[in-house]
Amino acid sequence: MLGLYWFLSYIVGNFMTAYVVGKAYGVNLQEERSKNLGARNAGSVIGKGAFLWTFLGDSLKGVLIVGAGRLLHFEEWDIVIGASLGMLGHMFPFWLKFNGGKGVATFIGVGLALSPSLFFMMVVGTAITLIVTRSLTLSMIGGFLLYAGAIIYTDKLVLYMPILVAIFFMIIKHMSNIKEALGRRK
């Protein structure tokens, strides 16, 4: 049963909300602007409504995966692995040759569902860094650092290691955005 949960977590992550929203508007987001299947690209190309629908759909994937694991009474470690697989499924969907979104909205759903108090530290880190850098991309890094620090501080490093690995891949997928944001700061 656990193996099926993990497999389905990855498959749920493969549901690309931006792909569906784009098709509903007659737009292939894989050919527009950043070519990314995420909320930010959907919003830039189609508008605020597309951003909102994509963000909600991708966030709810994370909530669904965590909620299903808890409903099935899996151990927290098993749920964290499932949540990480959902995030990786969003970033690397098999049906799109492993080229999906960047994972932020799915992570937000996962983070809120796993531990709102730990996720709050992500929000605080992002807000503080945003005030200093005026860059949402760079503030995300600040948020991740405070989130990781909170995980270490609460002695949950081993439990949350799969999430931190998924975050590492999120940062890699954002590398061009990070370089661009740093270039603007010079």
mmCIF file of C-alpha atoms in Angstrom:
data_model
loop_
_atom_site.group_PDB
_atom_site.id
_atom_site.type_symbol
_atom_site.label_atom_id
_atom_site.label_comp_id
_atom_site.label_asym_id
_atom_site.label_seq_id
_atom_site.Cartn_x
_atom_site.Cartn_y
_atom_site.Cartn_z
ATOM 1 C CA MET A 1 0.000 0.000 0.000
ATOM 2 C CA LEU A 2 2.836 2.387 0.868
ATOM 3 C CA GLY A 3 4.558 1.846 -2.487
ATOM 4 C CA LEU A 4 1.272 2.627 -4.261
ATOM 5 C CA TYR A 5 0.915 5.824 -2.191
ATOM 6 C CA TRP A 6 4.401 6.948 -3.195
ATOM 7 C CA PHE A 7 3.792 6.087 -6.857
ATOM 8 C CA LEU A 8 0.467 7.945 -6.874
ATOM 9 C CA SER A 9 2.091 10.924 -5.119
ATOM 10 C CA TYR A 10 4.507 11.255 -8.031
ATOM 11 C CA ILE A 11 1.634 10.814 -10.516
ATOM 12 C CA VAL A 12 -0.496 13.466 -8.766
ATOM 13 C CA GLY A 13 2.523 15.779 -8.985
ATOM 14 C CA ASN A 14 2.502 15.168 -12.752
ATOM 15 C CA PHE A 15 -0.865 16.912 -13.085
ATOM 16 C CA MET A 16 0.186 20.226 -14.575
ATOM 17 C CA THR A 17 -2.485 22.795 -13.772
ATOM 18 C CA ALA A 18 -0.847 25.388 -16.050
ATOM 19 C CA TYR A 19 -1.082 22.973 -18.970
ATOM 20 C CA VAL A 20 -4.854 22.606 -18.435
ATOM 21 C CA VAL A 21 -5.382 26.336 -17.785
ATOM 22 C CA GLY A 22 -3.346 27.193 -20.881
ATOM 23 C CA LYS A 23 -5.386 24.807 -23.024
ATOM 24 C CA ALA A 24 -8.614 26.337 -21.640
ATOM 25 C CA TYR A 25 -7.389 29.731 -22.903
ATOM 26 C CA GLY A 26 -6.090 28.296 -26.171
ATOM 27 C CA VAL A 27 -2.460 28.943 -25.181
ATOM 28 C CA ASN A 28 0.451 26.503 -25.058
ATOM 29 C CA LEU A 29 2.453 27.888 -22.127
ATOM 30 C CA GLN A 30 5.397 25.681 -23.107
ATOM 31 C CA GLU A 31 5.888 28.002 -26.089
ATOM 32 C CA GLU A 32 5.346 31.342 -24.315
ATOM 33 C CA ARG A 33 7.725 33.596 -22.346
ATOM 34 C CA SER A 34 9.618 31.414 -19.840
ATOM 35 C CA LYS A 35 8.082 28.258 -21.398
ATOM 36 C CA ASN A 36 7.442 27.086 -17.838
ATOM 37 C CA LEU A 37 4.288 25.302 -16.738
ATOM 38 C CA GLY A 38 3.856 27.238 -13.523
ATOM 39 C CA ALA A 39 1.629 29.913 -12.043
ATOM 40 C CA ARG A 40 4.057 32.752 -12.717
ATOM 41 C CA ASN A 41 4.249 32.046 -16.448
ATOM 42 C CA ALA A 42 0.495 31.449 -16.661
ATOM 43 C CA GLY A 43 -0.065 34.816 -15.001
ATOM 44 C CA SER A 44 2.414 36.696 -17.216
ATOM 45 C CA VAL A 45 1.061 35.211 -20.435
ATOM 46 C CA ILE A 46 -2.682 34.910 -19.742
ATOM 47 C CA GLY A 47 -3.420 37.090 -16.705
ATOM 48 C CA LYS A 48 -4.229 37.122 -13.006
ATOM 49 C CA GLY A 49 -7.040 34.584 -13.265
ATOM 50 C CA ALA A 50 -4.725 32.052 -14.888
ATOM 51 C CA PHE A 51 -2.125 32.706 -12.189
ATOM 52 C CA LEU A 52 -4.695 32.134 -9.444
ATOM 53 C CA TRP A 53 -6.141 28.937 -10.942
ATOM 54 C CA THR A 54 -2.690 27.509 -11.593
ATOM 55 C CA PHE A 55 -1.424 28.436 -8.137
ATOM 56 C CA LEU A 56 -4.478 26.916 -6.432
ATOM 57 C CA GLY A 57 -4.362 23.730 -8.509
ATOM 58 C CA ASP A 58 -0.659 23.179 -7.939
ATOM 59 C CA SER A 59 -0.888 23.982 -4.206
ATOM 60 C CA LEU A 60 -3.835 21.648 -3.748
ATOM 61 C CA LYS A 61 -1.773 18.778 -5.181
ATOM 62 C CA GLY A 62 0.562 19.097 -2.211
ATOM 63 C CA VAL A 63 -2.298 19.325 0.282
ATOM 64 C CA LEU A 64 -3.994 16.289 -1.308
ATOM 65 C CA ILE A 65 -0.866 14.141 -1.087
ATOM 66 C CA VAL A 66 -0.237 14.975 2.588
ATOM 67 C CA GLY A 67 -3.934 14.657 3.447
ATOM 68 C CA ALA A 68 -4.222 11.255 1.767
ATOM 69 C CA GLY A 69 -1.180 9.986 3.653
ATOM 70 C CA ARG A 70 -2.643 11.104 6.963
ATOM 71 C CA LEU A 71 -6.060 9.668 6.086
ATOM 72 C CA LEU A 72 -4.360 6.335 5.402
ATOM 73 C CA HIS A 73 -2.512 6.604 8.759
ATOM 74 C CA PHE A 74 0.960 6.403 7.277
ATOM 75 C CA GLU A 75 3.962 7.351 9.379
ATOM 76 C CA GLU A 76 5.048 10.982 9.047
ATOM 77 C CA TRP A 77 8.307 9.919 7.339
ATOM 78 C CA ASP A 78 6.311 8.056 4.663
ATOM 79 C CA ILE A 79 4.085 11.104 4.118
ATOM 80 C CA VAL A 80 7.115 13.394 3.810
ATOM 81 C CA ILE A 81 8.536 11.069 1.123
ATOM 82 C CA GLY A 82 5.168 11.102 -0.680
ATOM 83 C CA ALA A 83 5.048 14.911 -0.492
ATOM 84 C CA SER A 84 8.582 15.141 -1.886
ATOM 85 C CA LEU A 85 7.677 12.785 -4.719
ATOM 86 C CA GLY A 86 4.684 15.005 -5.515
ATOM 87 C CA MET A 87 6.966 18.043 -5.694
ATOM 88 C CA LEU A 88 9.435 16.157 -7.892
ATOM 89 C CA GLY A 89 6.538 14.931 -10.057
ATOM 90 C CA HIS A 90 5.558 18.545 -10.656
ATOM 91 C CA MET A 91 9.099 19.567 -11.552
ATOM 92 C CA PHE A 92 9.900 16.426 -13.553
ATOM 93 C CA PRO A 93 6.677 14.988 -15.063
ATOM 94 C CA PHE A 94 7.364 11.853 -17.088
ATOM 95 C CA TRP A 95 4.762 12.709 -19.743
ATOM 96 C CA LEU A 96 6.479 16.018 -20.539
ATOM 97 C CA LYS A 97 9.951 14.477 -20.858
ATOM 98 C CA PHE A 98 10.663 15.491 -17.239
ATOM 99 C CA ASN A 99 10.305 19.207 -18.002
ATOM 100 C CA GLY A 100 7.593 20.635 -15.739
ATOM 101 C CA GLY A 101 7.144 23.567 -13.410
ATOM 102 C CA LYS A 102 9.538 24.955 -10.840
ATOM 103 C CA GLY A 103 7.651 23.566 -7.837
ATOM 104 C CA VAL A 104 6.933 26.617 -5.664
ATOM 105 C CA ALA A 105 3.135 26.362 -5.530
ATOM 106 C CA THR A 106 3.247 22.612 -4.900
ATOM 107 C CA PHE A 107 5.806 23.192 -2.137
ATOM 108 C CA ILE A 108 3.518 25.802 -0.562
ATOM 109 C CA GLY A 109 0.684 23.260 -0.387
ATOM 110 C CA VAL A 110 3.022 20.595 0.981
ATOM 111 C CA GLY A 111 4.624 22.933 3.516
ATOM 112 C CA LEU A 112 1.301 24.211 4.848
ATOM 113 C CA ALA A 113 -0.186 20.719 5.076
ATOM 114 C CA LEU A 114 2.857 19.137 6.763
ATOM 115 C CA SER A 115 3.529 21.818 9.379
ATOM 116 C CA PRO A 116 1.988 25.293 9.295
ATOM 117 C CA SER A 117 4.360 26.469 12.058
ATOM 118 C CA LEU A 118 7.485 25.436 10.109
ATOM 119 C CA PHE A 119 6.033 26.893 6.927
ATOM 120 C CA PHE A 120 5.433 30.166 8.764
ATOM 121 C CA MET A 121 9.209 30.467 9.043
ATOM 122 C CA MET A 122 9.393 30.211 5.243
ATOM 123 C CA VAL A 123 6.964 33.126 5.022
ATOM 124 C CA VAL A 124 8.940 35.175 7.566
ATOM 125 C CA GLY A 125 12.235 34.496 5.774
ATOM 126 C CA THR A 126 10.720 35.419 2.430
ATOM 127 C CA ALA A 127 9.197 38.645 3.813
ATOM 128 C CA ILE A 128 12.409 39.782 5.507
ATOM 129 C CA THR A 129 14.521 39.059 2.427
ATOM 130 C CA LEU A 130 11.958 40.747 0.162
ATOM 131 C CA ILE A 131 12.230 43.960 2.183
ATOM 132 C CA VAL A 132 16.010 43.918 1.760
ATOM 133 C CA THR A 133 16.357 42.662 -1.834
ATOM 134 C CA ARG A 134 13.080 43.802 -3.448
ATOM 135 C CA SER A 135 13.291 40.569 -5.459
ATOM 136 C CA LEU A 136 10.730 37.785 -5.095
ATOM 137 C CA THR A 137 13.221 35.284 -6.521
ATOM 138 C CA LEU A 138 15.949 36.192 -4.017
ATOM 139 C CA SER A 139 13.450 36.426 -1.163
ATOM 140 C CA MET A 140 12.425 32.837 -1.888
ATOM 141 C CA ILE A 141 16.027 31.804 -1.141
ATOM 142 C CA GLY A 142 15.868 33.676 2.175
ATOM 143 C CA GLY A 143 12.616 31.884 2.941
ATOM 144 C CA PHE A 144 14.140 28.493 2.167
ATOM 145 C CA LEU A 145 17.121 29.252 4.407
ATOM 146 C CA LEU A 146 14.923 30.207 7.379
ATOM 147 C CA TYR A 147 12.671 27.190 6.705
ATOM 148 C CA ALA A 148 15.715 24.877 6.706
ATOM 149 C CA GLY A 149 16.985 26.590 9.858
ATOM 150 C CA ALA A 150 13.626 26.021 11.568
ATOM 151 C CA ILE A 151 13.725 22.361 10.557
ATOM 152 C CA ILE A 152 17.190 22.004 12.092
ATOM 153 C CA TYR A 153 16.207 24.002 15.199
ATOM 154 C CA THR A 154 13.155 21.790 15.834
ATOM 155 C CA ASP A 155 15.320 18.677 15.400
ATOM 156 C CA LYS A 156 13.403 17.496 12.319
ATOM 157 C CA LEU A 157 16.319 17.432 9.882
ATOM 158 C CA VAL A 158 16.181 13.673 9.282
ATOM 159 C CA LEU A 159 12.381 13.705 8.923
ATOM 160 C CA TYR A 160 12.381 16.620 6.461
ATOM 161 C CA MET A 161 15.471 15.626 4.467
ATOM 162 C CA PRO A 162 13.360 14.507 1.448
ATOM 163 C CA ILE A 163 11.656 17.943 1.391
ATOM 164 C CA LEU A 164 15.042 19.663 1.548
ATOM 165 C CA VAL A 165 16.236 17.534 -1.384
ATOM 166 C CA ALA A 166 13.156 18.600 -3.383
ATOM 167 C CA ILE A 167 13.855 22.240 -2.432
ATOM 168 C CA PHE A 168 17.415 21.800 -3.720
ATOM 169 C CA PHE A 169 15.957 20.810 -7.114
ATOM 170 C CA MET A 170 13.590 23.799 -6.950
ATOM 171 C CA ILE A 171 16.562 26.103 -6.488
ATOM 172 C CA ILE A 172 18.349 24.487 -9.442
ATOM 173 C CA LYS A 173 15.240 25.012 -11.596
ATOM 174 C CA HIS A 174 15.239 28.684 -10.526
ATOM 175 C CA MET A 175 18.953 29.213 -11.246
ATOM 176 C CA SER A 176 18.381 31.367 -14.345
ATOM 177 C CA ASN A 177 15.943 33.555 -12.352
ATOM 178 C CA ILE A 178 18.454 33.818 -9.494
ATOM 179 C CA LYS A 179 21.290 34.837 -11.835
ATOM 180 C CA GLU A 180 19.029 37.411 -13.491
ATOM 181 C CA ALA A 181 17.967 38.844 -10.105
ATOM 182 C CA LEU A 182 21.574 39.021 -8.915
ATOM 183 C CA GLY A 183 22.581 40.717 -12.176
ATOM 184 C CA ARG A 184 19.990 43.443 -11.587
ATOM 185 C CA ARG A 185 21.425 44.064 -8.111
ATOM 186 C CA LYS A 186 24.867 45.019 -9.451
#
